[in-house]
Short mmCIF file of C-alpha atoms in Angstrom, two decimals:
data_model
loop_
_atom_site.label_atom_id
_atom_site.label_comp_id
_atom_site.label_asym_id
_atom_site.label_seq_id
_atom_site.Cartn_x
_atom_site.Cartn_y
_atom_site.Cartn_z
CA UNK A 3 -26.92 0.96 -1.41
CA UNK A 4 -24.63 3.73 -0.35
CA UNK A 5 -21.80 2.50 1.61
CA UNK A 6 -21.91 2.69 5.17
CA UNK A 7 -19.75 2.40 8.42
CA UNK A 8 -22.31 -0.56 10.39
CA UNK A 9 -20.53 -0.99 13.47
CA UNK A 10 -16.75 -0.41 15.24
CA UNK A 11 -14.64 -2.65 17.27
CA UNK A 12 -11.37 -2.00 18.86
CA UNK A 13 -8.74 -4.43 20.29
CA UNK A 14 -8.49 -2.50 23.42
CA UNK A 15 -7.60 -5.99 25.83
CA UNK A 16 -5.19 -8.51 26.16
CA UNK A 17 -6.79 -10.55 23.12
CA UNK A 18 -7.05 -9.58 19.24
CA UNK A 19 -10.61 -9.93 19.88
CA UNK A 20 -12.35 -6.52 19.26
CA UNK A 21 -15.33 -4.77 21.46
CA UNK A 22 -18.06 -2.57 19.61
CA UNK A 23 -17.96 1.07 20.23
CA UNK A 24 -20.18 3.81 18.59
CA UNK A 25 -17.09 6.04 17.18
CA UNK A 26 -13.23 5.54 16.80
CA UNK A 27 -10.23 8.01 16.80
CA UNK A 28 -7.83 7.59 13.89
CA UNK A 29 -4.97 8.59 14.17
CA UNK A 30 -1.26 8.63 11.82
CA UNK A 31 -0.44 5.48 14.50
CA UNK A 32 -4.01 3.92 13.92
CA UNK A 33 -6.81 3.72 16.46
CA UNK A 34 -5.46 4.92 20.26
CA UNK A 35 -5.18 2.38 22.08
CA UNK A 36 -6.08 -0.63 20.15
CA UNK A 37 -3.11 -3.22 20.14
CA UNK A 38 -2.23 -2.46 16.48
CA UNK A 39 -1.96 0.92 16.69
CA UNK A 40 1.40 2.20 16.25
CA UNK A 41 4.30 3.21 13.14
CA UNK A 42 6.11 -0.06 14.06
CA UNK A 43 4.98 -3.55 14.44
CA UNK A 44 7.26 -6.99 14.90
CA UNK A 45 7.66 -9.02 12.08
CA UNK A 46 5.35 -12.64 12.55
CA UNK A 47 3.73 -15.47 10.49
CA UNK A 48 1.86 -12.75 7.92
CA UNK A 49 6.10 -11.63 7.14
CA UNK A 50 8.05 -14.77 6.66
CA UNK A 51 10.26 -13.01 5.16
CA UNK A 52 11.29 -11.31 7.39
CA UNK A 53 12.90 -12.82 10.76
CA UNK A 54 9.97 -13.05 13.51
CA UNK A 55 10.64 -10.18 15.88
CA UNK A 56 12.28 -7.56 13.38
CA UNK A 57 10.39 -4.38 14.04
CA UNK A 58 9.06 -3.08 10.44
CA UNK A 59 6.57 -0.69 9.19
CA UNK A 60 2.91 -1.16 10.41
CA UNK A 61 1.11 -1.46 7.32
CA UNK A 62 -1.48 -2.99 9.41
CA UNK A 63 -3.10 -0.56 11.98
CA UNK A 64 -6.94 -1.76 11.28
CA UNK A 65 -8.70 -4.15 9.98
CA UNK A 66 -12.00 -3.56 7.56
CA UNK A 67 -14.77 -6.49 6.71
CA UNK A 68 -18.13 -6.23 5.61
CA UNK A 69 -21.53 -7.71 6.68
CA UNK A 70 -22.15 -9.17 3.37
CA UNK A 71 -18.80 -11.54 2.74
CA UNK A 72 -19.31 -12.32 6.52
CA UNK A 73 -22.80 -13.59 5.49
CA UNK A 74 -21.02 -15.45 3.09
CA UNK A 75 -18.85 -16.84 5.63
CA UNK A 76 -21.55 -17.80 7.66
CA UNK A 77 -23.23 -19.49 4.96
CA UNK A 78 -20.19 -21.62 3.55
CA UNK A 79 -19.77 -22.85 7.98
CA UNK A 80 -23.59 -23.54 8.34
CA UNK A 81 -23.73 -20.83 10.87
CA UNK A 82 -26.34 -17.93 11.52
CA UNK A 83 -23.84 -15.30 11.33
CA UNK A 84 -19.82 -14.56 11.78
CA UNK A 85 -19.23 -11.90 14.66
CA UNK A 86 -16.48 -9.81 13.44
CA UNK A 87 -15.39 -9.02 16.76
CA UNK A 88 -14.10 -12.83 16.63
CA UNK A 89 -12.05 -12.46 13.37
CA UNK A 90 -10.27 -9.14 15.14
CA UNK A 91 -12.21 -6.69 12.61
CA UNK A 92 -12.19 -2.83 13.95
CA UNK A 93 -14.37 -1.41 10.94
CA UNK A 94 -17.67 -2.69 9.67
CA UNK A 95 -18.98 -1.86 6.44
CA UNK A 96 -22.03 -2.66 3.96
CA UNK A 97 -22.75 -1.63 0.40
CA UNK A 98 -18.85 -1.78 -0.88
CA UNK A 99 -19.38 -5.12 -3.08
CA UNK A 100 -16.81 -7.66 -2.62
CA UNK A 101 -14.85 -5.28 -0.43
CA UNK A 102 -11.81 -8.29 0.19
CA UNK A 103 -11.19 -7.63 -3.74
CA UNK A 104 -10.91 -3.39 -3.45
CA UNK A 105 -6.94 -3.14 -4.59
CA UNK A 106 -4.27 -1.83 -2.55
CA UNK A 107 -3.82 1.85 -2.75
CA UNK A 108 -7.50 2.61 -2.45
CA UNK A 109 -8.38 5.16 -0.29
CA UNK A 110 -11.48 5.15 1.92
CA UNK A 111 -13.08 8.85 2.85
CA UNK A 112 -15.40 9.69 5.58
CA UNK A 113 -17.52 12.89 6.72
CA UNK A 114 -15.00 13.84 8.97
CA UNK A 115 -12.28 14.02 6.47
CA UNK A 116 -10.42 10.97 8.05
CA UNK A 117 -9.22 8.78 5.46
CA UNK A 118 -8.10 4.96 5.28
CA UNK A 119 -4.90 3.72 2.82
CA UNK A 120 -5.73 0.44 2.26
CA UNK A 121 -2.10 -2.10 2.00
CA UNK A 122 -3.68 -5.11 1.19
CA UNK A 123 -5.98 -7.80 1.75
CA UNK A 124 -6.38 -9.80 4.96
CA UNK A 125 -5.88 -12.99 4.56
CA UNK A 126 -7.08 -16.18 6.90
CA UNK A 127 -5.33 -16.99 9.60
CA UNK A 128 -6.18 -19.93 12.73
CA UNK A 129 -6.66 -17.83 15.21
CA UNK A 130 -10.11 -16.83 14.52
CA UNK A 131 -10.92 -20.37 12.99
CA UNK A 132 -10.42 -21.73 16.21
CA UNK A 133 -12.17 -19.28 18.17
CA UNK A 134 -15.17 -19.51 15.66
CA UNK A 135 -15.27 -23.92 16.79
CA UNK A 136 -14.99 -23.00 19.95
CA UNK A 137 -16.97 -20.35 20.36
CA UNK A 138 -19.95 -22.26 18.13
CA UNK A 139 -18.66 -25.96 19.72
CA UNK A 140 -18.26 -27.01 15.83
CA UNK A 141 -14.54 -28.30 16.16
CA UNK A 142 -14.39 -28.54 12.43
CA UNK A 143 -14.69 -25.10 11.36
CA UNK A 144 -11.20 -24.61 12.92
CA UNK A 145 -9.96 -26.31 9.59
CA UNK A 146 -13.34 -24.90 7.35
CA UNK A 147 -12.60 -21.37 7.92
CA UNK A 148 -9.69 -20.39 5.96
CA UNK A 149 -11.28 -21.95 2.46
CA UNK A 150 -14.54 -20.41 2.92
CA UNK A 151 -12.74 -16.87 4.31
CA UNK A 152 -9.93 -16.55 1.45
CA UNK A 153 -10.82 -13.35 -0.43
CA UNK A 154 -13.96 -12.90 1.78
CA UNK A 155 -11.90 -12.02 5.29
CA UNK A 156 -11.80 -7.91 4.13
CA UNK A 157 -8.40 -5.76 3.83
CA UNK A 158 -6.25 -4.58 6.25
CA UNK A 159 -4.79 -0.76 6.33
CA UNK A 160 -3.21 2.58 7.48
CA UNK A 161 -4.73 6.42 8.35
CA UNK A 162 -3.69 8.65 5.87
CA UNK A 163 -5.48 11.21 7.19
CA UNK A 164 -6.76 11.96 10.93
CA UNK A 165 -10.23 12.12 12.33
CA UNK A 166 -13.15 10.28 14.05
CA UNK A 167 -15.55 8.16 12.29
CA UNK A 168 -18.80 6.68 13.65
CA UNK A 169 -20.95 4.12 12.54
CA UNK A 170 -23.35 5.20 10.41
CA UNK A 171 -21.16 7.40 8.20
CA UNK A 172 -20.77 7.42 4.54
CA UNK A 173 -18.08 6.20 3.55
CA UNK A 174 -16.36 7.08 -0.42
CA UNK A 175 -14.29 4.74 -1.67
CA UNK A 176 -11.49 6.11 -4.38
CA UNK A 177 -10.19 3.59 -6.63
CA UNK A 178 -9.14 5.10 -9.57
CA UNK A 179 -5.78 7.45 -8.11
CA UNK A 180 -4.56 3.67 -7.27
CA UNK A 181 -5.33 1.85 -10.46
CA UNK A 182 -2.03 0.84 -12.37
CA UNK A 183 -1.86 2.76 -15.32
CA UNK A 184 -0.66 0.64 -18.51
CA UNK A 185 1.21 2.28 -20.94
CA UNK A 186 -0.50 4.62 -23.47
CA UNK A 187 1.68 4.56 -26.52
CA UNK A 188 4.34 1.92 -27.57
CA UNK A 189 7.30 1.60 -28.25
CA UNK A 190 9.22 0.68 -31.94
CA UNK B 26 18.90 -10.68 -15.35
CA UNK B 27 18.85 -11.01 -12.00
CA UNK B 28 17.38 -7.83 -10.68
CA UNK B 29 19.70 -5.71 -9.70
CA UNK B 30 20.17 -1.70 -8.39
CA UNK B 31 22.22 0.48 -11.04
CA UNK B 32 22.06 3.68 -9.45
CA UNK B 33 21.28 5.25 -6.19
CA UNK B 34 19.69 8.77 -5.90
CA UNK B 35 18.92 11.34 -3.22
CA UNK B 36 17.12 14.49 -2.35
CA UNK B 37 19.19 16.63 0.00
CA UNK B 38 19.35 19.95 -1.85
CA UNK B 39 16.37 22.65 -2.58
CA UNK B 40 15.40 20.92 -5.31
CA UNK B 41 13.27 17.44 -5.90
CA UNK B 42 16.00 16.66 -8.65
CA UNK B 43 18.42 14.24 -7.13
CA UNK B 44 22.04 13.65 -6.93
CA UNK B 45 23.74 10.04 -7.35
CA UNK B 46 25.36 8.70 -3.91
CA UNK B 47 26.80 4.91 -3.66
CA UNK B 48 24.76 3.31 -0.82
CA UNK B 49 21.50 4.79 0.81
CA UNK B 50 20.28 4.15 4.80
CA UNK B 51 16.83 3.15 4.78
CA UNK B 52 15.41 4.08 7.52
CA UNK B 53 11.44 4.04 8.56
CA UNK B 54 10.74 7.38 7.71
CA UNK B 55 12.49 6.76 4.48
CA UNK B 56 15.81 8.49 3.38
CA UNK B 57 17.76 10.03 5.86
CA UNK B 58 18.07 13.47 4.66
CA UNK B 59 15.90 13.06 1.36
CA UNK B 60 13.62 15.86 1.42
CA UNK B 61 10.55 12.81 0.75
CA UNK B 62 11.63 11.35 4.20
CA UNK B 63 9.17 11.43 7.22
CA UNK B 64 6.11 9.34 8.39
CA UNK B 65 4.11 12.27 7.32
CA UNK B 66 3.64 14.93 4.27
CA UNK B 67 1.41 17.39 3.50
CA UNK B 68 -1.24 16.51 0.71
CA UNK B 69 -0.82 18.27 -2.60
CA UNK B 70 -1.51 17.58 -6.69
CA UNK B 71 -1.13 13.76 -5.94
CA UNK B 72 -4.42 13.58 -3.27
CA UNK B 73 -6.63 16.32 -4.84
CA UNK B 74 -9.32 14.35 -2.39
CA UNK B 75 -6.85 16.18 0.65
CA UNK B 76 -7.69 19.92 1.02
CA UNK B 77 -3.62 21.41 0.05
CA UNK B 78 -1.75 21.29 3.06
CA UNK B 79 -3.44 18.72 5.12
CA UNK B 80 -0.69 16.05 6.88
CA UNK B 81 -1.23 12.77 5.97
CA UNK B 82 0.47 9.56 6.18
CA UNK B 83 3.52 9.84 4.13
CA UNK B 84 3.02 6.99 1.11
CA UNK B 85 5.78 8.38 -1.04
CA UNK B 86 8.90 8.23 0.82
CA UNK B 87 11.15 7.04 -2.08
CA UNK B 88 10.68 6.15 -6.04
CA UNK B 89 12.02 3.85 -7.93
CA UNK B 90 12.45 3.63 -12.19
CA UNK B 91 14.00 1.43 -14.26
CA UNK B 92 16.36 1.40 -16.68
CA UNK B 93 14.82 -0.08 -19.47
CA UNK B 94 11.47 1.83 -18.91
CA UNK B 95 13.40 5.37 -18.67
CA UNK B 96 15.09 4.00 -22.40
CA UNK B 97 11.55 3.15 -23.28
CA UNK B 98 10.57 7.09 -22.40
CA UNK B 99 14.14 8.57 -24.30
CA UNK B 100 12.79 6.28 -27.01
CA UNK B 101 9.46 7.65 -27.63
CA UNK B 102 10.57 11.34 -26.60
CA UNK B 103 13.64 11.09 -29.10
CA UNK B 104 16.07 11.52 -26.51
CA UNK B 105 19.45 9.14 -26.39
CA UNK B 106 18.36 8.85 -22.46
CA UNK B 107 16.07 9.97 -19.71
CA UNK B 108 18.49 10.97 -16.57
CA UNK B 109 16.63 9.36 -13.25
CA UNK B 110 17.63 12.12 -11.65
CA UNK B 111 15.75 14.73 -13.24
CA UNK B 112 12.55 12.29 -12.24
CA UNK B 113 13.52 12.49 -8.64
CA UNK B 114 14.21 8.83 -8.78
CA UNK B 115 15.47 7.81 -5.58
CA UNK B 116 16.79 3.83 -6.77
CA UNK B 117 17.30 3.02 -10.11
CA UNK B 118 16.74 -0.77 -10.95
CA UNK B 119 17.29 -3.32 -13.93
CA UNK B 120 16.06 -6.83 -14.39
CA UNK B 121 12.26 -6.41 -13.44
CA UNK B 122 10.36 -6.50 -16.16
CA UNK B 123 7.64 -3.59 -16.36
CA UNK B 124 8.70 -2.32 -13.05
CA UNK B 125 5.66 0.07 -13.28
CA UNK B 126 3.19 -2.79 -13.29
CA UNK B 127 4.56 -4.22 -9.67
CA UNK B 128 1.40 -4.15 -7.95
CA UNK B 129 1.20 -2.51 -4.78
CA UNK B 130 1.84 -4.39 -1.44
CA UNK B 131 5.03 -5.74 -3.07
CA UNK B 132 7.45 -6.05 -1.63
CA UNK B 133 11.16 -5.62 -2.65
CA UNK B 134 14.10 -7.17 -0.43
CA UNK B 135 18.01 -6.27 -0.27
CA UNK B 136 21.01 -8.57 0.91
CA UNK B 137 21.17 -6.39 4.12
CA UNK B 138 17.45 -7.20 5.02
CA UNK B 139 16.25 -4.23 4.13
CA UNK B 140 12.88 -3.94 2.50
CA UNK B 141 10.62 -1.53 0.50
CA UNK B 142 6.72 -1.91 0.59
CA UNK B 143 5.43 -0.63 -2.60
CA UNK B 144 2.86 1.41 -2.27
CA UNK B 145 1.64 2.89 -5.60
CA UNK B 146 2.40 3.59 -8.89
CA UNK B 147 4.34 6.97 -9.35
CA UNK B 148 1.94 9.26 -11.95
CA UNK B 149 3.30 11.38 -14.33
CA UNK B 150 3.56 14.92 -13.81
CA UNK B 151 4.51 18.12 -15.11
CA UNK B 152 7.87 19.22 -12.95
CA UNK B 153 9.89 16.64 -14.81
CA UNK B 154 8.27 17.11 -17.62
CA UNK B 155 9.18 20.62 -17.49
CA UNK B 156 13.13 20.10 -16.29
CA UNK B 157 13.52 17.55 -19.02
CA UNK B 158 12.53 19.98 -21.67
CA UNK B 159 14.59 22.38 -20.08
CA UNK B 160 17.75 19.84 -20.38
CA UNK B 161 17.46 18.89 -23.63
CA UNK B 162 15.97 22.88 -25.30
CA UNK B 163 13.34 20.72 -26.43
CA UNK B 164 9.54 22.40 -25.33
CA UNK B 165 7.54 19.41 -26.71
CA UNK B 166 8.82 17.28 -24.53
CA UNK B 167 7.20 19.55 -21.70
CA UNK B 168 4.33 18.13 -23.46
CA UNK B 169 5.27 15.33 -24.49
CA UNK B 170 6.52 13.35 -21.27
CA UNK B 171 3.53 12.61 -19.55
CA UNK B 172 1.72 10.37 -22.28
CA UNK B 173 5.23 8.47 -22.85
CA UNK B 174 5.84 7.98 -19.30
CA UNK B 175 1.84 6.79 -18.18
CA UNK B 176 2.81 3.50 -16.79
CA UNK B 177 6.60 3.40 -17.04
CA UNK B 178 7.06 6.63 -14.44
CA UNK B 179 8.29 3.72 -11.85
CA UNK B 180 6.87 3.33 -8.39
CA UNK B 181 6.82 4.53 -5.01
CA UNK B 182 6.94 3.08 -1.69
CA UNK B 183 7.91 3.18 2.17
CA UNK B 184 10.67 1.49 3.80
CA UNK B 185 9.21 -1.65 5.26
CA UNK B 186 12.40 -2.70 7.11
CA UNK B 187 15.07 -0.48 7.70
CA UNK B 188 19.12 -0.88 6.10
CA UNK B 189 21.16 -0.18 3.55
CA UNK B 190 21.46 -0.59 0.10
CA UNK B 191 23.97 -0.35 -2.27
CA UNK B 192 24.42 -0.50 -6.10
CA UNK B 193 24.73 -3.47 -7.49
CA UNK B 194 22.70 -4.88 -4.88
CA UNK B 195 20.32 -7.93 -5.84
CA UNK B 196 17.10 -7.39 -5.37
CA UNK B 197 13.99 -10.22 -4.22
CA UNK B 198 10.50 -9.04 -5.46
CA UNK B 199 7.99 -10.39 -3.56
CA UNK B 200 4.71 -10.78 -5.38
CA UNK B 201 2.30 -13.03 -4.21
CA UNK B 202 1.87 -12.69 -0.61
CA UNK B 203 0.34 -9.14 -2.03
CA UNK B 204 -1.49 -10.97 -4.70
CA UNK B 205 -5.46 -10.35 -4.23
CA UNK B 206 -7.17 -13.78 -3.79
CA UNK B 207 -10.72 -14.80 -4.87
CA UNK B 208 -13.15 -16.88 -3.13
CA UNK B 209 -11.97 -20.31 -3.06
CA UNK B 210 -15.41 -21.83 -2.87
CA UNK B 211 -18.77 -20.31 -4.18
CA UNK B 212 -22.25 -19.61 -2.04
CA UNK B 213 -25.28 -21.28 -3.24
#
C-alpha cells in the first residue's frame, strides 16, 4: 500500500489534545499556530538532562503515528480503536510499516515539496494514558498504556522544508541519506 | 579516556576550511560567525531530494571528528595525519569510540550546559578530498579519501542548548534516551 497522509490534527487550544483539519501549513517553526510550533521549546520531563525550564532547540514541532500501530494499541488495551487526537498526534499516516522504528534522520516528502526531518521516536508518556481511562472509564489503562505504546507511539520531528500537506497525499519516505555508513575498508 | 575536546575549529573566512580558536559560543543557530550558522541553509549536494537552492531547516550547523578516526583516515591514505581543519571540522574530540557510529538524536553535553543534538552522520565528499590532495601533492588521495573516510568522516549536529565550550572540555554522550525501542509486548 502506498503510503498515505489519513488524517491531520493540530494542537490549536489550551490542551495537547489535537483537532482534525483537512490540510496543515508547515512551516521552518512547525505548524502555525499549534502549541509546538516554534525554534525554541523549554526543557521538561522528555530532557532530564537538562534543567526544566532551559529554553533549547525544538526538535519537536509535530508529532507523526500511524493507523496501524494505533490498531495495535487498541488491541493490546481491549479497545475498538486509539483516537490520535488523544495521544497529541498532528500527522496520520498508513502504509509506512512499523513507522515508530523509521530512524532518525529520515526524511518524509510530500506533493507539495514540504518535507519532515524526523529527530526521533516518541516515546510514552501519562498524559495520554490517563486521558485514554478516562476518556474510555477503564482506570487501568492509565498504567497499560505505556507497555503496549513503547515503539508503537510514532516519531516526533522538524520541517526541513516549507509547504502544505493534506490528507490524502503521498507521502515518500527517504531512509537511506540517514543510514550510518560503516566503514568500507580497514585499517592495519 | 574520558571523552574529551582536543581542538576547536571555526568558519569565519571565505573558505569552509577552518581555523583553530580556544573556546566556541554555541548559540541556537550554531556558531556565531561560522559560515554553517543559521536556523536555515539552502539545499545543495547533501539533499539531492531539495531542488539547489531551496531553504530548508539548517541540520548541519557544526561537525565534529575525532582524533583517532582522522589517524584511522592518515593511516589508510598514507599520510602521518589528516588536519580537521581541512574537513571543516568545527570540534575535534577524543575518547568516543567510533564517533561516526553515534546514532542520531544523541546527544552530547559540556560542563557549561551546553549541548549538541546530533543529527546525522557527516558523508564524505569531494572538497576535502580535493584540499587534502592539494596539501600533501598527492592526486590519489583526491580519490582516495572518500572510501577511507565512509563512516569515520565524524558527525554533524545543531546546538541543542546554547554555551560555551572549550578545549579540554569533558564531554557526556547521551545515548539511550535516542535509542529506538521495540514493542515491549506482541499482538496476537
Amino acid at each position: 500500500m502506498m503510503p498515505r497522509i489519513v488524517s491531520l490534527l493540530t494542537a490549536d487550544g489550551g490542551d495537547y489534545v489535537t483537532r482534525t483539519v483537512a490540510e496543515l501549513t508547515l512551516t521552518f517553526e512547525g505548524i502555525g499556530g499549534d502549541r509546538h510550533a516554534g525554534f525554541l521549546r523549554t526543557a521538561d520531563a522528555r530532557t532530564p538532562w537538562h534543567r526544566r525550564g532551559t529554553p533549547i532547540a525544538n526538535t519537536r514541532q509535530l508529532s507523526l503515528v500511524s493507523v496501524e500501530e494505533c490498531a495495535e494499541i487498541a488491541g493490546l488495551l481491549g479497545l475498538d480503536d486509539v483516537d490520535p487526537a488523544l495521544l497529541g498526534a498532528n500527522v496520520v499516516v498508513s502504509g509506512l510499516p512499523r513507522l515508530s522504528l523509521l530512524t532518525p534522520a529520515s526524511r518524509l516528502l510530500f506533493p507539495s515539496g514540504a518535507a519532515i526531518f524526523i529527530t526521533e521516536q516518541n516515546a510514552p508518556c501519562r498524559h495520554p494514558a490517563e486521558k485514554l481511562a478516562g476518556v474510555h472509564g477503564t482506570p487501568r489503562i492509565a498504567t497499560d498504556f505505556v507497555n503496549a505504546a513503547i515503539g508503537r507511539r510514532g516519531l516526533v520531528g522538524i520541517v526541513e522544508r516549507e509547504g502544505a500537506i493534506a490528507v490524502g497525499d503521498a507521502i515518500k519516505h527517504l531512509a537511506s541519506p540517514a543510514r550510518v555508513s560503516e566503514p568500507k575498508v580497514t585499517t592495519a
